[in-house]
PDB file of C-alpha atoms and ligand atoms in Angstrom:
ATOM      1  CA  MET A   1      12.573   5.531 -19.196  1.00 50.00           C
ATOM      2  CA  ILE A   2      15.142   3.311 -17.441  1.00 55.00           C
ATOM      3  CA  LYS A   3      17.140   1.105 -19.844  1.00 63.00           C
ATOM      4  CA  GLU A   4      17.628  -2.478 -18.760  1.00 76.00           C
ATOM      5  CA  THR A   5      21.022  -4.143 -18.991  1.00 89.00           C
ATOM      6  CA  ALA A   6      21.499  -7.336 -21.009  1.00 90.00           C
ATOM      7  CA  ILE A   7      21.476  -9.393 -17.789  1.00 89.00           C
ATOM      8  CA  GLU A   8      18.234  -7.783 -16.679  1.00 91.00           C
ATOM      9  CA  ARG A   9      16.650  -8.366 -20.077  1.00 93.00           C
ATOM     10  CA  GLU A  10      17.626 -12.024 -19.893  1.00 95.00           C
ATOM     11  CA  LEU A  11      16.140 -12.324 -16.398  1.00 96.00           C
ATOM     12  CA  ILE A  12      12.918 -10.646 -17.537  1.00 97.00           C
ATOM     13  CA  GLU A  13      12.567 -13.167 -20.366  1.00 97.00           C
ATOM     14  CA  LYS A  14      13.265 -16.081 -18.022  1.00 97.00           C
ATOM     15  CA  ILE A  15      10.667 -14.775 -15.536  1.00 98.00           C
ATOM     16  CA  LYS A  16       8.061 -14.492 -18.297  1.00 98.00           C
ATOM     17  CA  GLU A  17       8.786 -18.066 -19.439  1.00 98.00           C
ATOM     18  CA  LEU A  18       8.646 -19.493 -15.912  1.00 98.00           C
ATOM     19  CA  LYS A  19       5.454 -17.613 -15.090  1.00 97.00           C
ATOM     20  CA  GLU A  20       3.747 -19.151 -18.123  1.00 96.00           C
ATOM     21  CA  LYS A  21       5.194 -22.601 -17.628  1.00 97.00           C
ATOM     22  CA  LYS A  22       4.295 -22.783 -13.927  1.00 97.00           C
ATOM     23  CA  GLY A  23       0.997 -20.941 -14.275  1.00 96.00           C
ATOM     24  CA  TYR A  24       1.416 -18.015 -11.886  1.00 96.00           C
ATOM     25  CA  THR A  25      -0.479 -14.726 -11.802  1.00 95.00           C
ATOM     26  CA  ILE A  26       1.798 -11.894 -10.708  1.00 96.00           C
ATOM     27  CA  LEU A  27       0.294  -9.155  -8.538  1.00 95.00           C
ATOM     28  CA  GLY A  28       2.471  -6.111  -7.858  1.00 95.00           C
ATOM     29  CA  HIS A  29       2.050  -3.122  -5.614  1.00 93.00           C
ATOM     30  CA  ASN A  30       2.480   0.362  -7.085  1.00 89.00           C
ATOM     31  CA  TYR A  31       5.674   0.815  -5.040  1.00 90.00           C
ATOM     32  CA  VAL A  32       7.759  -2.058  -6.445  1.00 94.00           C
ATOM     33  CA  ILE A  33      10.531  -1.249  -8.923  1.00 93.00           C
ATOM     34  CA  SER A  34       9.420  -0.316 -12.435  1.00 92.00           C
ATOM     35  CA  GLU A  35      10.711  -3.532 -14.063  1.00 94.00           C
ATOM     36  CA  LEU A  36       8.553  -5.558 -11.673  1.00 96.00           C
ATOM     37  CA  GLN A  37       5.516  -3.342 -12.209  1.00 94.00           C
ATOM     38  CA  ASP A  38       5.915  -4.029 -15.930  1.00 94.00           C
ATOM     39  CA  LEU A  39       6.129  -7.780 -15.314  1.00 96.00           C
ATOM     40  CA  SER A  40       2.990  -7.823 -13.155  1.00 96.00           C
ATOM     41  CA  ASP A  41      -0.349  -8.961 -14.540  1.00 94.00           C
ATOM     42  CA  ILE A  42      -2.015  -6.466 -12.229  1.00 92.00           C
ATOM     43  CA  THR A  43      -0.622  -3.526 -10.286  1.00 91.00           C
ATOM     44  CA  GLY A  44      -2.528  -1.523  -7.719  1.00 87.00           C
ATOM     45  CA  ASP A  45      -2.774  -0.151  -4.202  1.00 80.00           C
ATOM     46  CA  SER A  46      -3.677  -2.214  -1.153  1.00 72.00           C
ATOM     47  CA  LEU A  47      -7.422  -1.883  -1.671  1.00 71.00           C
ATOM     48  CA  GLN A  48      -7.335  -2.731  -5.350  1.00 80.00           C
ATOM     49  CA  LEU A  49      -5.142  -5.744  -4.692  1.00 81.00           C
ATOM     50  CA  ALA A  50      -7.224  -6.909  -1.714  1.00 69.00           C
ATOM     51  CA  ARG A  51     -10.405  -6.720  -3.781  1.00 75.00           C
ATOM     52  CA  LEU A  52      -8.854  -8.410  -6.770  1.00 82.00           C
ATOM     53  CA  ALA A  53      -7.591 -11.131  -4.500  1.00 72.00           C
ATOM     54  CA  THR A  54     -11.152 -12.365  -4.091  1.00 76.00           C
ATOM     55  CA  GLU A  55     -11.676 -12.558  -7.865  1.00 85.00           C
ATOM     56  CA  ILE A  56      -8.519 -14.268  -9.115  1.00 82.00           C
ATOM     57  CA  GLU A  57      -9.245 -17.692 -10.504  1.00 85.00           C
ATOM     58  CA  ASN A  58      -5.657 -18.854 -10.750  1.00 90.00           C
ATOM     59  CA  ASP A  59      -4.620 -20.833  -7.687  1.00 92.00           C
ATOM     60  CA  LYS A  60      -0.960 -19.796  -7.894  1.00 95.00           C
ATOM     61  CA  ILE A  61      -0.002 -16.199  -7.152  1.00 94.00           C
ATOM     62  CA  LEU A  62       3.370 -14.517  -6.969  1.00 96.00           C
ATOM     63  CA  PHE A  63       2.946 -11.373  -4.903  1.00 96.00           C
ATOM     64  CA  LEU A  64       5.302  -8.393  -5.128  1.00 97.00           C
ATOM     65  CA  GLY A  65       5.030  -6.022  -2.199  1.00 96.00           C
ATOM     66  CA  VAL A  66       5.547  -6.368   1.542  1.00 96.00           C
ATOM     67  CA  ASP A  67       4.556  -9.153   3.908  1.00 96.00           C
ATOM     68  CA  PHE A  68       1.301  -7.777   5.359  1.00 95.00           C
ATOM     69  CA  MET A  69      -0.096  -7.472   1.810  1.00 94.00           C
ATOM     70  CA  ALA A  70       0.835 -11.060   0.998  1.00 94.00           C
ATOM     71  CA  GLU A  71      -0.829 -12.106   4.264  1.00 95.00           C
ATOM     72  CA  THR A  72      -4.028 -10.294   3.250  1.00 93.00           C
ATOM     73  CA  LEU A  73      -3.997 -12.221  -0.009  1.00 91.00           C
ATOM     74  CA  LYS A  74      -3.618 -15.472   1.911  1.00 93.00           C
ATOM     75  CA  ILE A  75      -6.421 -14.557   4.347  1.00 94.00           C
ATOM     76  CA  LEU A  76      -8.764 -13.963   1.413  1.00 91.00           C
ATOM     77  CA  ASN A  77      -7.499 -16.954  -0.555  1.00 90.00           C
ATOM     78  CA  PRO A  78      -6.546 -19.607   1.991  1.00 93.00           C
ATOM     79  CA  SER A  79      -6.554 -22.454  -0.496  1.00 92.00           C
ATOM     80  CA  LYS A  80      -4.250 -20.714  -2.981  1.00 92.00           C
ATOM     81  CA  LYS A  81      -0.508 -21.016  -3.145  1.00 95.00           C
ATOM     82  CA  ILE A  82       0.936 -17.555  -2.573  1.00 95.00           C
ATOM     83  CA  ILE A  83       4.653 -17.037  -2.905  1.00 97.00           C
ATOM     84  CA  VAL A  84       6.829 -13.930  -2.506  1.00 98.00           C
ATOM     85  CA  PRO A  85      10.337 -13.167  -3.811  1.00 98.00           C
ATOM     86  CA  THR A  86      11.714 -12.637  -0.299  1.00 97.00           C
ATOM     87  CA  LYS A  87      10.434 -13.071   3.228  1.00 94.00           C
ATOM     88  CA  GLY A  88      12.567 -10.078   4.218  1.00 93.00           C
ATOM     89  CA  SER A  89      10.254  -7.481   2.673  1.00 96.00           C
ATOM     90  CA  THR A  90       8.334  -6.197   5.650  1.00 96.00           C
ATOM     91  CA  CYS A  91       6.747  -2.940   6.811  1.00 96.00           C
ATOM     92  CA  PRO A  92       8.139  -1.224   9.909  1.00 96.00           C
ATOM     93  CA  MET A  93       4.877   0.656  10.422  1.00 97.00           C
ATOM     94  CA  ALA A  94       2.808  -2.541  10.371  1.00 97.00           C
ATOM     95  CA  ASN A  95       5.289  -4.090  12.793  1.00 97.00           C
ATOM     96  CA  SER A  96       5.013  -1.135  15.206  1.00 97.00           C
ATOM     97  CA  LEU A  97       1.638  -2.462  16.341  1.00 98.00           C
ATOM     98  CA  THR A  98       1.444  -5.735  18.263  1.00 98.00           C
ATOM     99  CA  PRO A  99      -1.482  -7.834  19.526  1.00 98.00           C
ATOM    100  CA  GLU A 100      -0.452  -6.940  23.100  1.00 98.00           C
ATOM    101  CA  ILE A 101      -0.795  -3.198  22.411  1.00 98.00           C
ATOM    102  CA  ILE A 102      -4.238  -3.707  20.866  1.00 98.00           C
ATOM    103  CA  LYS A 103      -5.371  -5.790  23.835  1.00 98.00           C
ATOM    104  CA  SER A 104      -4.226  -3.124  26.301  1.00 98.00           C
ATOM    105  CA  PHE A 105      -6.120  -0.372  24.409  1.00 98.00           C
ATOM    106  CA  LYS A 106      -9.206  -2.582  24.194  1.00 98.00           C
ATOM    107  CA  GLU A 107      -9.130  -3.009  27.958  1.00 98.00           C
ATOM    108  CA  LYS A 108      -8.906   0.744  28.436  1.00 98.00           C
ATOM    109  CA  TYR A 109     -11.610   1.575  25.863  1.00 98.00           C
ATOM    110  CA  PRO A 110     -13.891  -1.499  25.854  1.00 97.00           C
ATOM    111  CA  ASN A 111     -16.663   0.184  23.839  1.00 97.00           C
ATOM    112  CA  ALA A 112     -14.516   1.618  21.060  1.00 98.00           C
ATOM    113  CA  PRO A 113     -14.376  -0.427  17.832  1.00 98.00           C
ATOM    114  CA  VAL A 114     -10.902  -1.240  16.545  1.00 98.00           C
ATOM    115  CA  VAL A 115     -10.215  -0.115  12.972  1.00 98.00           C
ATOM    116  CA  LEU A 116      -6.905  -1.253  11.550  1.00 98.00           C
ATOM    117  CA  TYR A 117      -5.255   0.033   8.450  1.00 97.00           C
ATOM    118  CA  VAL A 118      -4.581  -2.944   6.154  1.00 95.00           C
ATOM    119  CA  ASN A 119      -0.926  -2.107   6.786  1.00 95.00           C
ATOM    120  CA  SER A 120      -0.959  -4.332   9.873  1.00 97.00           C
ATOM    121  CA  THR A 121       0.006  -7.914  10.585  1.00 98.00           C
ATOM    122  CA  ALA A 122      -2.465 -10.788  10.279  1.00 98.00           C
ATOM    123  CA  GLU A 123      -2.217 -11.385  14.049  1.00 98.00           C
ATOM    124  CA  CYS A 124      -3.296  -7.796  14.701  1.00 98.00           C
ATOM    125  CA  LYS A 125      -6.080  -7.930  12.120  1.00 98.00           C
ATOM    126  CA  ALA A 126      -7.401 -10.968  13.987  1.00 98.00           C
ATOM    127  CA  LEU A 127      -8.164  -8.625  16.914  1.00 98.00           C
ATOM    128  CA  ALA A 128      -9.814  -5.858  14.876  1.00 98.00           C
ATOM    129  CA  ASP A 129     -13.464  -5.081  14.110  1.00 98.00           C
ATOM    130  CA  TYR A 130     -12.779  -3.490  10.731  1.00 98.00           C
ATOM    131  CA  THR A 131      -9.861  -2.951   8.425  1.00 97.00           C
ATOM    132  CA  CYS A 132      -9.532   0.029   6.113  1.00 96.00           C
ATOM    133  CA  THR A 133      -7.194   1.257   3.417  1.00 93.00           C
ATOM    134  CA  SER A 134      -5.928   4.770   2.797  1.00 93.00           C
ATOM    135  CA  ALA A 135      -8.526   4.995   0.002  1.00 92.00           C
ATOM    136  CA  ASN A 136     -11.540   4.161   2.158  1.00 94.00           C
ATOM    137  CA  ALA A 137     -10.493   4.980   5.766  1.00 97.00           C
ATOM    138  CA  VAL A 138     -12.716   8.082   5.928  1.00 98.00           C
ATOM    139  CA  GLU A 139     -15.711   6.216   4.494  1.00 97.00           C
ATOM    140  CA  ILE A 140     -15.284   3.203   6.799  1.00 98.00           C
ATOM    141  CA  VAL A 141     -14.888   5.245   9.990  1.00 98.00           C
ATOM    142  CA  SER A 142     -17.781   7.556   9.142  1.00 98.00           C
ATOM    143  CA  LYS A 143     -20.080   4.549   8.612  1.00 98.00           C
ATOM    144  CA  ILE A 144     -19.246   2.887  11.943  1.00 98.00           C
ATOM    145  CA  ASP A 145     -21.849   3.533  14.604  1.00 97.00           C
ATOM    146  CA  SER A 146     -19.477   4.924  17.235  1.00 98.00           C
ATOM    147  CA  ASP A 147     -17.997   8.366  17.892  1.00 98.00           C
ATOM    148  CA  THR A 148     -14.816   6.962  19.394  1.00 98.00           C
ATOM    149  CA  ILE A 149     -12.548   4.680  17.383  1.00 98.00           C
ATOM    150  CA  LEU A 150      -9.313   2.904  18.204  1.00 98.00           C
ATOM    151  CA  PHE A 151      -7.300   3.379  15.022  1.00 98.00           C
ATOM    152  CA  GLY A 152      -3.882   2.040  14.084  1.00 98.00           C
ATOM    153  CA  PRO A 153      -1.117   1.801  13.261  1.00 98.00           C
ATOM    154  CA  ASP A 154      -0.708   5.028  11.230  1.00 98.00           C
ATOM    155  CA  LYS A 155      -1.141   8.117  13.408  1.00 98.00           C
ATOM    156  CA  ASN A 156      -1.060  10.407  10.336  1.00 98.00           C
ATOM    157  CA  LEU A 157      -3.841   8.556   8.559  1.00 98.00           C
ATOM    158  CA  GLY A 158      -5.667   8.534  11.906  1.00 98.00           C
ATOM    159  CA  SER A 159      -5.422  12.328  12.218  1.00 98.00           C
ATOM    160  CA  TYR A 160      -6.646  12.695   8.610  1.00 98.00           C
ATOM    161  CA  VAL A 161      -9.648  10.479   9.391  1.00 98.00           C
ATOM    162  CA  ALA A 162     -10.381  12.480  12.567  1.00 98.00           C
ATOM    163  CA  GLU A 163     -10.314  15.718  10.560  1.00 98.00           C
ATOM    164  CA  LYS A 164     -12.656  14.383   7.883  1.00 98.00           C
ATOM    165  CA  THR A 165     -15.132  12.522  10.100  1.00 98.00           C
ATOM    166  CA  GLY A 166     -15.136  14.707  13.244  1.00 98.00           C
ATOM    167  CA  LYS A 167     -14.881  11.512  15.327  1.00 98.00           C
ATOM    168  CA  LYS A 168     -12.579  10.923  18.274  1.00 98.00           C
ATOM    169  CA  ILE A 169      -9.718   8.824  16.949  1.00 98.00           C
ATOM    170  CA  ILE A 170      -7.481   7.204  19.537  1.00 98.00           C
ATOM    171  CA  PRO A 171      -4.235   6.291  17.728  1.00 98.00           C
ATOM    172  CA  ILE A 172      -2.668   2.927  18.495  1.00 98.00           C
ATOM    173  CA  PRO A 173       0.241   2.462  19.048  1.00 97.00           C
ATOM    174  CA  GLY A 174       0.392   6.289  19.166  1.00 92.00           C
ATOM    175  CA  GLU A 175       3.439   8.405  18.313  1.00 93.00           C
ATOM    176  CA  THR A 176       5.491   5.449  17.077  1.00 93.00           C
ATOM    177  CA  GLY A 177       3.013   4.469  14.366  1.00 97.00           C
ATOM    178  CA  TYR A 178       3.858   6.090  11.055  1.00 97.00           C
ATOM    179  CA  CYS A 179       5.274   5.279   7.652  1.00 97.00           C
ATOM    180  CA  TYR A 180       8.861   6.500   7.508  1.00 96.00           C
ATOM    181  CA  VAL A 181       8.563   7.135   3.766  1.00 95.00           C
ATOM    182  CA  HIS A 182       5.588   9.499   3.976  1.00 96.00           C
ATOM    183  CA  ASN A 183       6.383  10.965   7.383  1.00 96.00           C
ATOM    184  CA  ARG A 184       9.694  12.140   5.925  1.00 95.00           C
ATOM    185  CA  PHE A 185       8.052  14.747   3.668  1.00 96.00           C
ATOM    186  CA  SER A 186       8.412  18.142   5.318  1.00 97.00           C
ATOM    187  CA  VAL A 187       6.924  21.620   5.000  1.00 97.00           C
ATOM    188  CA  GLU A 188      10.312  22.677   3.622  1.00 97.00           C
ATOM    189  CA  ASP A 189      10.097  19.998   0.879  1.00 96.00           C
ATOM    190  CA  VAL A 190       6.691  21.358  -0.153  1.00 97.00           C
ATOM    191  CA  ARG A 191       7.989  24.935  -0.175  1.00 97.00           C
ATOM    192  CA  LYS A 192      11.007  23.995  -2.320  1.00 96.00           C
ATOM    193  CA  ALA A 193       8.907  21.928  -4.748  1.00 96.00           C
ATOM    194  CA  LYS A 194       6.413  24.789  -5.179  1.00 96.00           C
ATOM    195  CA  GLU A 195       9.272  27.146  -5.925  1.00 97.00           C
ATOM    196  CA  LYS A 196      10.786  24.763  -8.480  1.00 97.00           C
ATOM    197  CA  TYR A 197       7.523  23.867 -10.216  1.00 97.00           C
ATOM    198  CA  PRO A 198       5.223  26.870  -9.722  1.00 97.00           C
ATOM    199  CA  ASN A 199       2.566  25.567 -12.138  1.00 97.00           C
ATOM    200  CA  ALA A 200       2.276  22.123 -10.591  1.00 98.00           C
ATOM    201  CA  LYS A 201      -0.322  20.905  -8.122  1.00 97.00           C
ATOM    202  CA  ILE A 202       0.926  18.894  -5.170  1.00 97.00           C
ATOM    203  CA  ILE A 203      -0.661  15.542  -4.456  1.00 97.00           C
ATOM    204  CA  VAL A 204       0.230  13.751  -1.211  1.00 97.00           C
ATOM    205  CA  HIS A 205      -0.694  10.507   0.466  1.00 96.00           C
ATOM    206  CA  PRO A 206      -2.752  10.704   3.700  1.00 97.00           C
ATOM    207  CA  GLU A 207       0.122   8.934   5.488  1.00 97.00           C
ATOM    208  CA  SER A 208       1.916  12.323   5.364  1.00 98.00           C
ATOM    209  CA  SER A 209       1.856  14.650   8.361  1.00 97.00           C
ATOM    210  CA  LYS A 210      -0.965  17.151   8.861  1.00 97.00           C
ATOM    211  CA  GLU A 211       1.425  20.109   8.356  1.00 98.00           C
ATOM    212  CA  VAL A 212       2.342  18.773   4.906  1.00 98.00           C
ATOM    213  CA  ARG A 213      -1.219  17.752   3.980  1.00 98.00           C
ATOM    214  CA  ASP A 214      -2.469  21.233   4.795  1.00 98.00           C
ATOM    215  CA  LEU A 215      -0.186  22.762   2.150  1.00 97.00           C
ATOM    216  CA  CYS A 216      -1.152  20.446  -0.696  1.00 97.00           C
ATOM    217  CA  GLU A 217      -3.860  20.590  -3.343  1.00 97.00           C
ATOM    218  CA  TYR A 218      -4.989  16.966  -3.235  1.00 97.00           C
ATOM    219  CA  ILE A 219      -4.746  14.138  -0.694  1.00 97.00           C
ATOM    220  CA  GLY A 220      -5.298  10.559  -1.817  1.00 96.00           C
ATOM    221  CA  SER A 221      -4.211   6.941  -1.828  1.00 92.00           C
ATOM    222  CA  THR A 222      -2.078   5.746  -4.721  1.00 89.00           C
ATOM    223  CA  GLY A 223      -5.225   4.416  -6.407  1.00 88.00           C
ATOM    224  CA  GLN A 224      -6.871   7.826  -6.065  1.00 93.00           C
ATOM    225  CA  MET A 225      -3.688   9.494  -7.304  1.00 93.00           C
ATOM    226  CA  MET A 226      -4.058   7.461 -10.486  1.00 92.00           C
ATOM    227  CA  LYS A 227      -7.459   9.054 -11.125  1.00 95.00           C
ATOM    228  CA  PHE A 228      -6.824  12.663 -10.139  1.00 96.00           C
ATOM    229  CA  PRO A 229      -4.737  13.774 -13.188  1.00 96.00           C
ATOM    230  CA  LYS A 230      -7.599  12.633 -15.443  1.00 95.00           C
ATOM    231  CA  GLU A 231     -10.128  14.718 -13.548  1.00 95.00           C
ATOM    232  CA  ASP A 232      -7.925  17.799 -13.239  1.00 96.00           C
ATOM    233  CA  GLU A 233      -6.883  20.116 -16.057  1.00 96.00           C
ATOM    234  CA  THR A 234      -3.454  20.829 -14.566  1.00 97.00           C
ATOM    235  CA  GLU A 235      -0.571  19.537 -16.665  1.00 97.00           C
ATOM    236  CA  GLU A 236       2.092  19.209 -13.981  1.00 98.00           C
ATOM    237  CA  PHE A 237       1.938  17.420 -10.653  1.00 97.00           C
ATOM    238  CA  ILE A 238       4.305  17.020  -7.724  1.00 97.00           C
ATOM    239  CA  ILE A 239       3.805  13.597  -6.186  1.00 96.00           C
ATOM    240  CA  GLY A 240       4.246  13.066  -2.450  1.00 96.00           C
ATOM    241  CA  THR A 241       4.368   9.322  -2.088  1.00 94.00           C
ATOM    242  CA  GLU A 242       6.715   6.417  -2.710  1.00 91.00           C
ATOM    243  CA  ILE A 243       8.873   6.956  -5.791  1.00 89.00           C
ATOM    244  CA  GLY A 244       7.365   3.890  -7.560  1.00 86.00           C
ATOM    245  CA  MET A 245       4.374   6.038  -8.508  1.00 89.00           C
ATOM    246  CA  ILE A 246       6.667   8.190 -10.625  1.00 88.00           C
ATOM    247  CA  HIS A 247       6.910   5.188 -12.943  1.00 85.00           C
ATOM    248  CA  LYS A 248       3.211   4.433 -13.119  1.00 86.00           C
ATOM    249  CA  LEU A 249       1.734   7.930 -13.508  1.00 94.00           C
ATOM    250  CA  PRO A 250       3.648   9.078 -16.633  1.00 93.00           C
ATOM    251  CA  LYS A 251       2.943   5.716 -18.270  1.00 92.00           C
ATOM    252  CA  THR A 252      -0.770   6.326 -17.822  1.00 93.00           C
ATOM    253  CA  PHE A 253      -0.879  10.089 -18.483  1.00 96.00           C
ATOM    254  CA  LYS A 254       1.583  10.568 -21.317  1.00 95.00           C
ATOM    255  CA  ASP A 255       0.701  14.236 -21.898  1.00 96.00           C
ATOM    256  CA  LYS A 256       1.244  15.305 -18.264  1.00 97.00           C
ATOM    257  CA  LYS A 257       4.374  15.794 -16.185  1.00 97.00           C
ATOM    258  CA  PHE A 258       5.083  14.312 -12.757  1.00 96.00           C
ATOM    259  CA  TYR A 259       7.845  15.222 -10.314  1.00 96.00           C
ATOM    260  CA  PRO A 260       8.649  13.570  -6.992  1.00 95.00           C
ATOM    261  CA  LEU A 261       8.116  15.763  -3.930  1.00 95.00           C
ATOM    262  CA  LYS A 262      11.357  14.314  -2.672  1.00 90.00           C
ATOM    263  CA  GLU A 263      13.783  11.964  -4.410  1.00 82.00           C
ATOM    264  CA  LEU A 264      14.226  10.118  -1.139  1.00 75.00           C
ATOM    265  CA  GLY A 265      10.626   8.944  -0.969  1.00 84.00           C
ATOM    266  CA  ILE A 266      11.737   5.344  -1.195  1.00 91.00           C
ATOM    267  CA  CYS A 267      10.385   2.336   0.663  1.00 94.00           C
ATOM    268  CA  ASN A 268      13.470   0.164   1.038  1.00 94.00           C
ATOM    269  CA  ASN A 269      11.313  -2.789   1.957  1.00 95.00           C
ATOM    270  CA  MET A 270       9.362  -2.713  -1.302  1.00 94.00           C
ATOM    271  CA  LYS A 271      12.669  -2.449  -3.164  1.00 94.00           C
ATOM    272  CA  LYS A 272      13.843  -5.750  -1.679  1.00 97.00           C
ATOM    273  CA  ASN A 273      11.793  -7.374  -4.433  1.00 97.00           C
ATOM    274  CA  ASN A 274      14.085  -7.580  -7.454  1.00 97.00           C
ATOM    275  CA  LEU A 275      14.429  -9.443 -10.738  1.00 97.00           C
ATOM    276  CA  LYS A 276      16.829 -11.993  -9.281  1.00 97.00           C
ATOM    277  CA  ASN A 277      14.697 -13.034  -6.316  1.00 97.00           C
ATOM    278  CA  VAL A 278      11.526 -12.995  -8.432  1.00 98.00           C
ATOM    279  CA  TYR A 279      13.215 -15.392 -10.840  1.00 98.00           C
ATOM    280  CA  GLU A 280      14.421 -17.647  -8.004  1.00 98.00           C
ATOM    281  CA  ALA A 281      11.039 -17.653  -6.277  1.00 98.00           C
ATOM    282  CA  LEU A 282       9.355 -18.769  -9.493  1.00 98.00           C
ATOM    283  CA  LEU A 283      12.055 -21.303 -10.284  1.00 98.00           C
ATOM    284  CA  ASN A 284      11.911 -22.959  -6.872  1.00 98.00           C
ATOM    285  CA  GLU A 285       8.302 -22.005  -6.040  1.00 97.00           C
ATOM    286  CA  GLU A 286       9.597 -20.974  -2.648  1.00 94.00           C
ATOM    287  CA  ASN A 287       8.815 -18.440   0.105  1.00 97.00           C
ATOM    288  CA  GLU A 288       5.240 -19.575   0.424  1.00 98.00           C
ATOM    289  CA  ILE A 289       2.966 -17.563   2.746  1.00 97.00           C
ATOM    290  CA  ASN A 290       1.360 -19.749   5.392  1.00 98.00           C
ATOM    291  CA  LEU A 291      -0.755 -18.602   8.317  1.00 98.00           C
ATOM    292  CA  PRO A 292      -2.404 -20.543  11.155  1.00 98.00           C
ATOM    293  CA  GLU A 293      -6.011 -21.431  10.302  1.00 98.00           C
ATOM    294  CA  GLU A 294      -7.307 -19.669  13.407  1.00 98.00           C
ATOM    295  CA  ILE A 295      -5.603 -16.397  12.415  1.00 98.00           C
ATOM    296  CA  ILE A 296      -6.965 -16.668   8.873  1.00 98.00           C
ATOM    297  CA  GLU A 297     -10.518 -17.146  10.165  1.00 98.00           C
ATOM    298  CA  LYS A 298     -10.330 -14.293  12.668  1.00 98.00           C
ATOM    299  CA  ALA A 299      -8.469 -11.852  10.422  1.00 98.00           C
ATOM    300  CA  LYS A 300     -10.952 -12.398   7.611  1.00 96.00           C
ATOM    301  CA  ILE A 301     -13.804 -10.952   9.711  1.00 98.00           C
ATOM    302  CA  PRO A 302     -12.604  -7.284   9.826  1.00 98.00           C
ATOM    303  CA  ILE A 303     -11.670  -7.420   6.137  1.00 95.00           C
ATOM    304  CA  MET A 304     -15.118  -8.680   5.185  1.00 95.00           C
ATOM    305  CA  ASN A 305     -16.663  -6.072   7.528  1.00 97.00           C
ATOM    306  CA  MET A 306     -14.766  -3.444   5.532  1.00 95.00           C
ATOM    307  CA  PHE A 307     -16.161  -4.787   2.256  1.00 93.00           C
ATOM    308  CA  LYS A 308     -19.711  -4.875   3.723  1.00 96.00           C
ATOM    309  CA  LEU A 309     -19.498  -1.249   4.872  1.00 96.00           C
ATOM    310  CA  MET A 310     -18.248  -0.231   1.441  1.00 93.00           C
ATOM    311  CA  GLU A 311     -21.215  -1.879  -0.209  1.00 91.00           C
ATOM    312  CA  GLY A 312     -23.725  -0.457   2.277  1.00 79.00           C
TER     313      GLY A 312
HETATM  314  S1  SF4 B 401       5.668   2.674   2.041  1.00 77.23           S
HETATM  315 FE1  SF4 B 401       5.496   2.884   4.262  1.00 77.23          FE
HETATM  316  S2  SF4 B 401       3.594   1.853   4.810  1.00 77.23           S
HETATM  317 FE2  SF4 B 401       4.135   1.186   2.735  1.00 77.23          FE
HETATM  318  S3  SF4 B 401       5.313  -0.682   3.089  1.00 77.23           S
HETATM  319 FE3  SF4 B 401       6.806   0.986   2.963  1.00 77.23          FE
HETATM  320  S4  SF4 B 401       7.116   1.568   5.112  1.00 77.23           S
HETATM  321 FE4  SF4 B 401       5.243   0.365   5.050  1.00 77.23          FE
END
């Protein structure tokens, strides 16, 4: 357990006071720092947060994560005020795909539906047929009535979906689309971790490379990772995802042990959210997420298509 300093404790108290006084609900992704996870009313993965976004009654939300997630919240809640601690928390993988790239692939493959991982910008979502998350990508693609799919921006998740569905997945933007945090896990890391913790099962995120996935016992989104230790008798797990999960898992499963696959599994962008900028954002109610109406309308369609397929 990380001990907070006196300054941090003071900030935490001030944040709690401001949140109550100004009436904000705080939503935090599983990858934000542990102090912010503890301050959040709800923590979850992209899918959990996207779904919850449609159910929150409060019209003021402080979102802790990266920009494409805050945009998704805004798309699903256009009338709500959504603020973030910093506008600088972005996702290089989401940014690797642009509307121009999607348009050029659509021209080349006019009959292939476009499925975009929610880790994409609102402008790109506005050009997609469906969105998906790492938790439901296999389900969504298998339910679409087409054998060829344009899938982006994560080539690793795309290859996982191809493996599981048997469909032809054309990755967009291609080799440049990956999450640097998950793509960094190597076969050597898995070998070393297995040597160090011989009784542990290795769980990795589908954003990891195929070589790494093939050596692991379980592949799942962070939401699915939160369920697996309950279903499995094993007492020790090596976790191959962003280090933030090493805070959440032991809190939930107190009798089990969790080790990071690699200490360097850190998303620097998520870590740009900190106590100081959370406090300032609440104090000044600043860094509001705004999107053009047209983008909101268009980007909502593939998200709702995802929800429909999940219900069907
Ligand atoms: S963990 Fe990877 S996909 Fe998620 S926000 Fe960070 S860089 Fe993007």
